Amino acid sequence: MIRRKNILKIAIDSPAAAGAGTLAKAISKHYNLFYLDTGKIYRYIANLKLKYPKAYNQKFINSKMKSLKVKDLSNKYLLSDEIGTEASIISKRKEIRKLVHSFQINFAYNPPKKYKGSCLDGRDITYKIIPDADIKLFITANVRTRALRRFNELKILKKDITYKQVLKSIKNRDKSDFNRKISPLKKTKDSLLINTTKLNKRACFLKIKKIIDKKINI
Ligand code: C5P
């Protein structure tokens, strides 16, 4: 695999709906980094399982992953709570993680030349995908705040779901993501903790920008 030298690599881990995606996008735009929301890949596979239950097997997933393009991940339907829940189930499987890992590693270490580096967010990015990242962040917020944010996002998408259902689903996903045996979500010692509960988007962005600027000596 090709590994570009002297690029800036940012690794972010976070529980569901902590605001990591919004921040990662803003950071990537500001520093001209190639951005990947890795949860979308697990959601993409979860959707295959829900949409094609009969065809769904390892061979089928392999062939879909081979032709997967970043633009396939931008579809709004992947954001549904049902797909998120299914993603946390299929992401426990070793064979699936292996497939997704090689896609992510290629993305992280070999971003297109026009970018100065890469920024990935997910659950195991800081210790499994980019263990040598220049910046490692663990972004979190209290569970009710996260549920409310996700509920508001789903409302905009006109999804038929209550706040209570979203809260329950996020609690279940936290339980599964933090406690699973393979690639559990955790804050590594070398990751900086960013709690977004009481901060707005701008304040969070400025906090992270300060950390990055210091690191890259701007
Ligand atoms: O981030 P998002 O909520 O879209 O992720 C959906 C699910 O995919 C998570 O709950 C988690 O189980 C799984 N995931 C993962 N590893 C990642 C990203 C997401 O296991 N790097």
mmCIF file of C-alpha atoms and ligand atoms in Angstrom:
data_model
loop_
_atom_site.group_PDB
_atom_site.id
_atom_site.type_symbol
_atom_site.label_atom_id
_atom_site.label_comp_id
_atom_site.label_asym_id
_atom_site.label_seq_id
_atom_site.Cartn_x
_atom_site.Cartn_y
_atom_site.Cartn_z
ATOM 1 C CA MET A 1 0.000 0.000 0.000
ATOM 2 C CA ILE A 2 1.196 3.517 -0.834
ATOM 3 C CA ARG A 3 1.744 5.761 2.186
ATOM 4 C CA ARG A 4 2.138 9.460 1.461
ATOM 5 C CA LYS A 5 4.854 11.139 3.517
ATOM 6 C CA ASN A 6 4.551 14.410 5.478
ATOM 7 C CA ILE A 7 0.801 14.539 5.595
ATOM 8 C CA LEU A 8 -1.317 15.644 8.546
ATOM 9 C CA LYS A 9 -3.371 12.792 9.986
ATOM 10 C CA ILE A 10 -6.183 13.419 12.455
ATOM 11 C CA ALA A 11 -7.888 10.529 14.246
ATOM 12 C CA ILE A 12 -11.172 10.993 16.101
ATOM 13 C CA ASP A 13 -13.155 8.505 18.164
ATOM 14 C CA SER A 14 -16.517 9.256 19.694
ATOM 15 C CA PRO A 15 -19.805 7.703 20.810
ATOM 16 C CA ALA A 16 -22.890 8.222 18.614
ATOM 17 C CA ALA A 17 -24.143 11.780 18.036
ATOM 18 C CA ALA A 18 -21.418 13.534 20.039
ATOM 19 C CA GLY A 19 -20.860 16.081 17.265
ATOM 20 C CA ALA A 20 -17.658 14.464 15.962
ATOM 21 C CA GLY A 21 -18.853 14.417 12.344
ATOM 22 C CA THR A 22 -19.720 18.115 12.268
ATOM 23 C CA LEU A 23 -16.399 19.023 13.860
ATOM 24 C CA ALA A 24 -14.372 16.679 11.680
ATOM 25 C CA LYS A 25 -15.942 18.204 8.558
ATOM 26 C CA ALA A 26 -15.145 21.747 9.720
ATOM 27 C CA ILE A 27 -11.563 20.775 10.600
ATOM 28 C CA SER A 28 -11.073 18.991 7.275
ATOM 29 C CA LYS A 29 -12.307 22.001 5.342
ATOM 30 C CA HIS A 30 -10.099 24.409 7.291
ATOM 31 C CA TYR A 31 -6.898 22.369 6.930
ATOM 32 C CA ASN A 32 -7.707 20.925 3.495
ATOM 33 C CA LEU A 33 -7.884 17.294 4.685
ATOM 34 C CA PHE A 34 -9.609 14.310 3.077
ATOM 35 C CA TYR A 35 -12.508 13.467 5.400
ATOM 36 C CA LEU A 36 -14.057 10.068 6.075
ATOM 37 C CA ASP A 37 -16.965 9.338 8.423
ATOM 38 C CA THR A 38 -16.121 5.660 8.968
ATOM 39 C CA GLY A 39 -19.495 4.892 10.573
ATOM 40 C CA LYS A 40 -21.018 5.426 7.141
ATOM 41 C CA ILE A 41 -19.197 2.348 5.823
ATOM 42 C CA TYR A 42 -20.694 0.171 8.547
ATOM 43 C CA ARG A 43 -24.059 1.817 7.821
ATOM 44 C CA TYR A 44 -23.601 1.073 4.110
ATOM 45 C CA ILE A 45 -23.056 -2.631 4.875
ATOM 46 C CA ALA A 46 -25.946 -2.651 7.380
ATOM 47 C CA ASN A 47 -28.188 -1.261 4.662
ATOM 48 C CA LEU A 48 -27.148 -4.077 2.310
ATOM 49 C CA LYS A 49 -28.207 -6.546 4.975
ATOM 50 C CA LEU A 50 -31.592 -4.871 5.461
ATOM 51 C CA LYS A 51 -32.222 -4.318 1.751
ATOM 52 C CA TYR A 52 -30.974 -7.628 0.338
ATOM 53 C CA PRO A 53 -31.408 -10.140 3.182
ATOM 54 C CA LYS A 54 -31.335 -13.140 0.807
ATOM 55 C CA ALA A 55 -28.189 -12.135 -1.107
ATOM 56 C CA TYR A 56 -26.375 -10.893 2.012
ATOM 57 C CA ASN A 57 -23.265 -12.988 2.657
ATOM 58 C CA GLN A 58 -19.500 -12.437 2.817
ATOM 59 C CA LYS A 59 -19.048 -12.766 -0.961
ATOM 60 C CA PHE A 60 -21.782 -10.220 -1.599
ATOM 61 C CA ILE A 61 -20.246 -7.737 0.882
ATOM 62 C CA ASN A 62 -16.767 -8.258 -0.636
ATOM 63 C CA SER A 63 -17.988 -7.424 -4.109
ATOM 64 C CA LYS A 64 -19.869 -4.314 -2.913
ATOM 65 C CA MET A 65 -16.858 -3.105 -0.925
ATOM 66 C CA LYS A 66 -14.572 -3.497 -3.946
ATOM 67 C CA SER A 67 -16.597 -0.990 -5.932
ATOM 68 C CA LEU A 68 -17.412 1.311 -2.994
ATOM 69 C CA LYS A 69 -16.848 5.021 -3.680
ATOM 70 C CA VAL A 70 -16.903 7.808 -1.085
ATOM 71 C CA LYS A 71 -19.882 9.380 -2.834
ATOM 72 C CA ASP A 72 -21.920 6.178 -2.165
ATOM 73 C CA LEU A 73 -21.676 7.051 1.521
ATOM 74 C CA SER A 74 -23.285 10.466 1.310
ATOM 75 C CA ASN A 75 -26.838 9.238 0.905
ATOM 76 C CA LYS A 76 -29.195 10.639 3.563
ATOM 77 C CA TYR A 77 -31.080 7.346 4.016
ATOM 78 C CA LEU A 78 -27.971 5.876 5.686
ATOM 79 C CA LEU A 79 -28.647 8.205 8.635
ATOM 80 C CA SER A 80 -31.779 6.384 9.854
ATOM 81 C CA ASP A 81 -31.891 4.993 13.379
ATOM 82 C CA GLU A 82 -32.730 1.521 12.057
ATOM 83 C CA ILE A 83 -29.555 1.454 9.934
ATOM 84 C CA GLY A 84 -27.483 2.849 12.841
ATOM 85 C CA THR A 85 -28.693 0.055 15.111
ATOM 86 C CA GLU A 86 -28.004 -2.603 12.472
ATOM 87 C CA ALA A 87 -24.540 -1.061 11.876
ATOM 88 C CA SER A 88 -23.636 -1.575 15.530
ATOM 89 C CA ILE A 89 -24.611 -5.255 15.162
ATOM 90 C CA ILE A 90 -22.717 -6.044 11.939
ATOM 91 C CA SER A 91 -19.667 -4.024 13.078
ATOM 92 C CA LYS A 92 -18.978 -6.660 15.748
ATOM 93 C CA ARG A 93 -18.049 -9.178 13.072
ATOM 94 C CA LYS A 94 -14.330 -9.738 12.529
ATOM 95 C CA GLU A 95 -14.537 -10.387 8.755
ATOM 96 C CA ILE A 96 -16.515 -7.190 8.211
ATOM 97 C CA ARG A 97 -14.119 -5.079 10.264
ATOM 98 C CA LYS A 98 -11.197 -6.518 8.304
ATOM 99 C CA LEU A 99 -12.730 -5.420 5.004
ATOM 100 C CA VAL A 100 -13.628 -1.978 6.279
ATOM 101 C CA HIS A 101 -10.183 -1.523 7.850
ATOM 102 C CA SER A 102 -8.272 -1.811 4.589
ATOM 103 C CA PHE A 103 -10.589 0.760 2.967
ATOM 104 C CA GLN A 104 -9.991 3.165 5.873
ATOM 105 C CA ILE A 105 -6.230 2.654 6.041
ATOM 106 C CA ASN A 106 -5.844 3.370 2.349
ATOM 107 C CA PHE A 107 -7.985 6.471 2.789
ATOM 108 C CA ALA A 108 -5.997 7.691 5.827
ATOM 109 C CA TYR A 109 -2.484 7.138 4.489
ATOM 110 C CA ASN A 110 -2.997 7.796 0.811
ATOM 111 C CA PRO A 111 -5.383 10.741 0.409
ATOM 112 C CA PRO A 112 -5.568 12.303 -3.093
ATOM 113 C CA LYS A 113 -2.634 14.655 -3.810
ATOM 114 C CA LYS A 114 -4.743 17.807 -3.645
ATOM 115 C CA TYR A 115 -5.273 17.236 0.107
ATOM 116 C CA LYS A 116 -2.704 17.987 2.818
ATOM 117 C CA GLY A 117 -3.734 14.954 4.811
ATOM 118 C CA SER A 118 -6.701 13.053 6.192
ATOM 119 C CA CYS A 119 -9.212 13.166 9.019
ATOM 120 C CA LEU A 120 -11.204 10.075 10.023
ATOM 121 C CA ASP A 121 -13.799 9.676 12.727
ATOM 122 C CA GLY A 122 -15.214 6.454 14.161
ATOM 123 C CA ARG A 123 -14.783 4.125 17.128
ATOM 124 C CA ASP A 124 -11.310 2.591 16.747
ATOM 125 C CA ILE A 125 -9.509 5.185 14.622
ATOM 126 C CA THR A 126 -7.063 6.424 17.291
ATOM 127 C CA TYR A 127 -5.645 3.009 18.130
ATOM 128 C CA LYS A 128 -6.366 0.668 15.238
ATOM 129 C CA ILE A 129 -6.614 2.618 11.986
ATOM 130 C CA ILE A 130 -4.208 5.557 12.514
ATOM 131 C CA PRO A 131 -2.172 4.705 15.618
ATOM 132 C CA ASP A 132 0.509 7.205 14.498
ATOM 133 C CA ALA A 133 -1.943 10.090 13.936
ATOM 134 C CA ASP A 134 -0.554 13.595 14.533
ATOM 135 C CA ILE A 135 -3.663 14.568 16.490
ATOM 136 C CA LYS A 136 -5.949 12.192 18.405
ATOM 137 C CA LEU A 137 -9.256 13.334 19.818
ATOM 138 C CA PHE A 138 -11.974 11.670 21.861
ATOM 139 C CA ILE A 139 -15.123 13.708 21.383
ATOM 140 C CA THR A 140 -18.058 13.101 23.694
ATOM 141 C CA ALA A 141 -21.147 14.684 25.303
ATOM 142 C CA ASN A 142 -23.672 13.536 27.853
ATOM 143 C CA VAL A 143 -26.117 10.941 26.555
ATOM 144 C CA ARG A 144 -29.269 13.128 26.783
ATOM 145 C CA THR A 145 -27.608 15.935 24.848
ATOM 146 C CA ARG A 146 -26.497 13.459 22.187
ATOM 147 C CA ALA A 147 -29.977 11.953 21.949
ATOM 148 C CA LEU A 148 -31.555 15.396 21.590
ATOM 149 C CA ARG A 149 -29.114 16.368 18.834
ATOM 150 C CA ARG A 150 -29.736 13.124 16.945
ATOM 151 C CA PHE A 151 -33.515 13.464 17.450
ATOM 152 C CA ASN A 152 -33.412 16.982 15.927
ATOM 153 C CA GLU A 153 -31.362 15.734 12.955
ATOM 154 C CA LEU A 154 -33.840 12.912 12.344
ATOM 155 C CA LYS A 155 -36.771 15.334 12.650
ATOM 156 C CA ILE A 156 -35.277 17.482 9.868
ATOM 157 C CA LEU A 157 -35.051 14.322 7.755
ATOM 158 C CA LYS A 158 -38.751 13.734 8.580
ATOM 159 C CA LYS A 159 -38.050 10.396 10.279
ATOM 160 C CA ASP A 160 -40.937 9.087 12.344
ATOM 161 C CA ILE A 161 -39.270 8.628 15.747
ATOM 162 C CA THR A 162 -39.653 10.026 19.292
ATOM 163 C CA TYR A 163 -36.940 11.483 21.536
ATOM 164 C CA LYS A 164 -37.431 8.565 23.952
ATOM 165 C CA GLN A 165 -36.822 6.026 21.196
ATOM 166 C CA VAL A 166 -33.657 7.859 20.084
ATOM 167 C CA LEU A 167 -32.380 7.990 23.674
ATOM 168 C CA LYS A 168 -32.978 4.261 24.126
ATOM 169 C CA SER A 169 -31.290 3.434 20.860
ATOM 170 C CA ILE A 170 -28.223 5.578 21.640
ATOM 171 C CA LYS A 171 -27.915 3.986 25.090
ATOM 172 C CA ASN A 172 -28.030 0.526 23.498
ATOM 173 C CA ARG A 173 -25.429 1.483 20.914
ATOM 174 C CA ASP A 174 -23.138 2.928 23.600
ATOM 175 C CA LYS A 175 -23.425 -0.315 25.552
ATOM 176 C CA SER A 176 -22.550 -2.363 22.506
ATOM 177 C CA ASP A 177 -19.776 -0.081 21.144
ATOM 178 C CA PHE A 178 -17.977 0.363 24.498
ATOM 179 C CA ASN A 179 -18.256 -3.250 25.629
ATOM 180 C CA ARG A 180 -17.744 -5.379 22.531
ATOM 181 C CA LYS A 181 -14.659 -7.589 22.422
ATOM 182 C CA ILE A 182 -13.437 -6.543 18.992
ATOM 183 C CA SER A 183 -12.386 -2.905 18.464
ATOM 184 C CA PRO A 184 -14.351 -1.409 21.360
ATOM 185 C CA LEU A 185 -14.808 2.335 21.627
ATOM 186 C CA LYS A 186 -12.353 3.750 24.170
ATOM 187 C CA LYS A 187 -10.392 6.874 24.904
ATOM 188 C CA THR A 188 -6.715 6.144 24.463
ATOM 189 C CA LYS A 189 -4.193 7.757 26.818
ATOM 190 C CA ASP A 190 -2.776 9.869 24.016
ATOM 191 C CA SER A 191 -6.171 11.233 22.900
ATOM 192 C CA LEU A 192 -7.383 14.645 23.997
ATOM 193 C CA LEU A 193 -10.837 14.675 25.543
ATOM 194 C CA ILE A 194 -13.306 17.183 24.089
ATOM 195 C CA ASN A 195 -16.669 17.320 25.861
ATOM 196 C CA THR A 196 -19.168 19.119 23.632
ATOM 197 C CA THR A 197 -22.137 19.078 26.080
ATOM 198 C CA LYS A 198 -21.935 22.770 26.943
ATOM 199 C CA LEU A 199 -20.080 24.066 23.895
ATOM 200 C CA ASN A 200 -21.578 25.246 20.635
ATOM 201 C CA LYS A 201 -20.098 24.180 17.278
ATOM 202 C CA ARG A 202 -17.961 27.309 16.901
ATOM 203 C CA ALA A 203 -16.514 27.016 20.416
ATOM 204 C CA CYS A 204 -15.661 23.334 19.850
ATOM 205 C CA PHE A 205 -14.058 24.102 16.512
ATOM 206 C CA LEU A 206 -11.910 26.899 17.999
ATOM 207 C CA LYS A 207 -10.819 24.652 20.856
ATOM 208 C CA ILE A 208 -9.646 21.970 18.434
ATOM 209 C CA LYS A 209 -8.101 24.508 16.036
ATOM 210 C CA LYS A 210 -5.952 25.806 18.897
ATOM 211 C CA ILE A 211 -4.691 22.267 19.583
ATOM 212 C CA ILE A 212 -3.913 21.600 15.921
ATOM 213 C CA ASP A 213 -2.234 24.978 15.301
ATOM 214 C CA LYS A 214 0.006 24.401 18.305
ATOM 215 C CA LYS A 215 0.935 20.960 17.036
ATOM 216 C CA ILE A 216 1.734 22.091 13.504
ATOM 217 C CA ASN A 217 3.362 25.335 14.692
ATOM 218 C CA ILE A 218 1.142 27.913 13.036
HETATM 219 O O1 C5P B 1 -20.867 6.789 13.712
HETATM 220 P P1 C5P B 1 -22.152 6.073 13.392
HETATM 221 O O2 C5P B 1 -23.207 6.306 14.422
HETATM 222 O O3 C5P B 1 -22.626 6.349 12.012
HETATM 223 O O4 C5P B 1 -21.748 4.522 13.434
HETATM 224 C C1 C5P B 1 -22.703 3.484 13.323
HETATM 225 C C2 C5P B 1 -22.165 2.247 14.028
HETATM 226 O O5 C5P B 1 -21.058 1.731 13.285
HETATM 227 C C3 C5P B 1 -21.623 2.491 15.440
HETATM 228 O O6 C5P B 1 -22.614 2.405 16.449
HETATM 229 C C4 C5P B 1 -20.558 1.420 15.593
HETATM 230 O O7 C5P B 1 -21.094 0.220 16.093
HETATM 231 C C5 C5P B 1 -20.088 1.180 14.170
HETATM 232 N N1 C5P B 1 -18.774 1.779 13.938
HETATM 233 C C6 C5P B 1 -17.663 1.041 14.294
HETATM 234 N N2 C5P B 1 -16.413 1.511 14.033
HETATM 235 C C7 C5P B 1 -16.234 2.699 13.440
HETATM 236 C C8 C5P B 1 -17.352 3.489 13.086
HETATM 237 C C9 C5P B 1 -18.621 2.999 13.378
HETATM 238 O O8 C5P B 1 -17.791 -0.047 14.819
HETATM 239 N N3 C5P B 1 -14.987 3.108 13.163
#
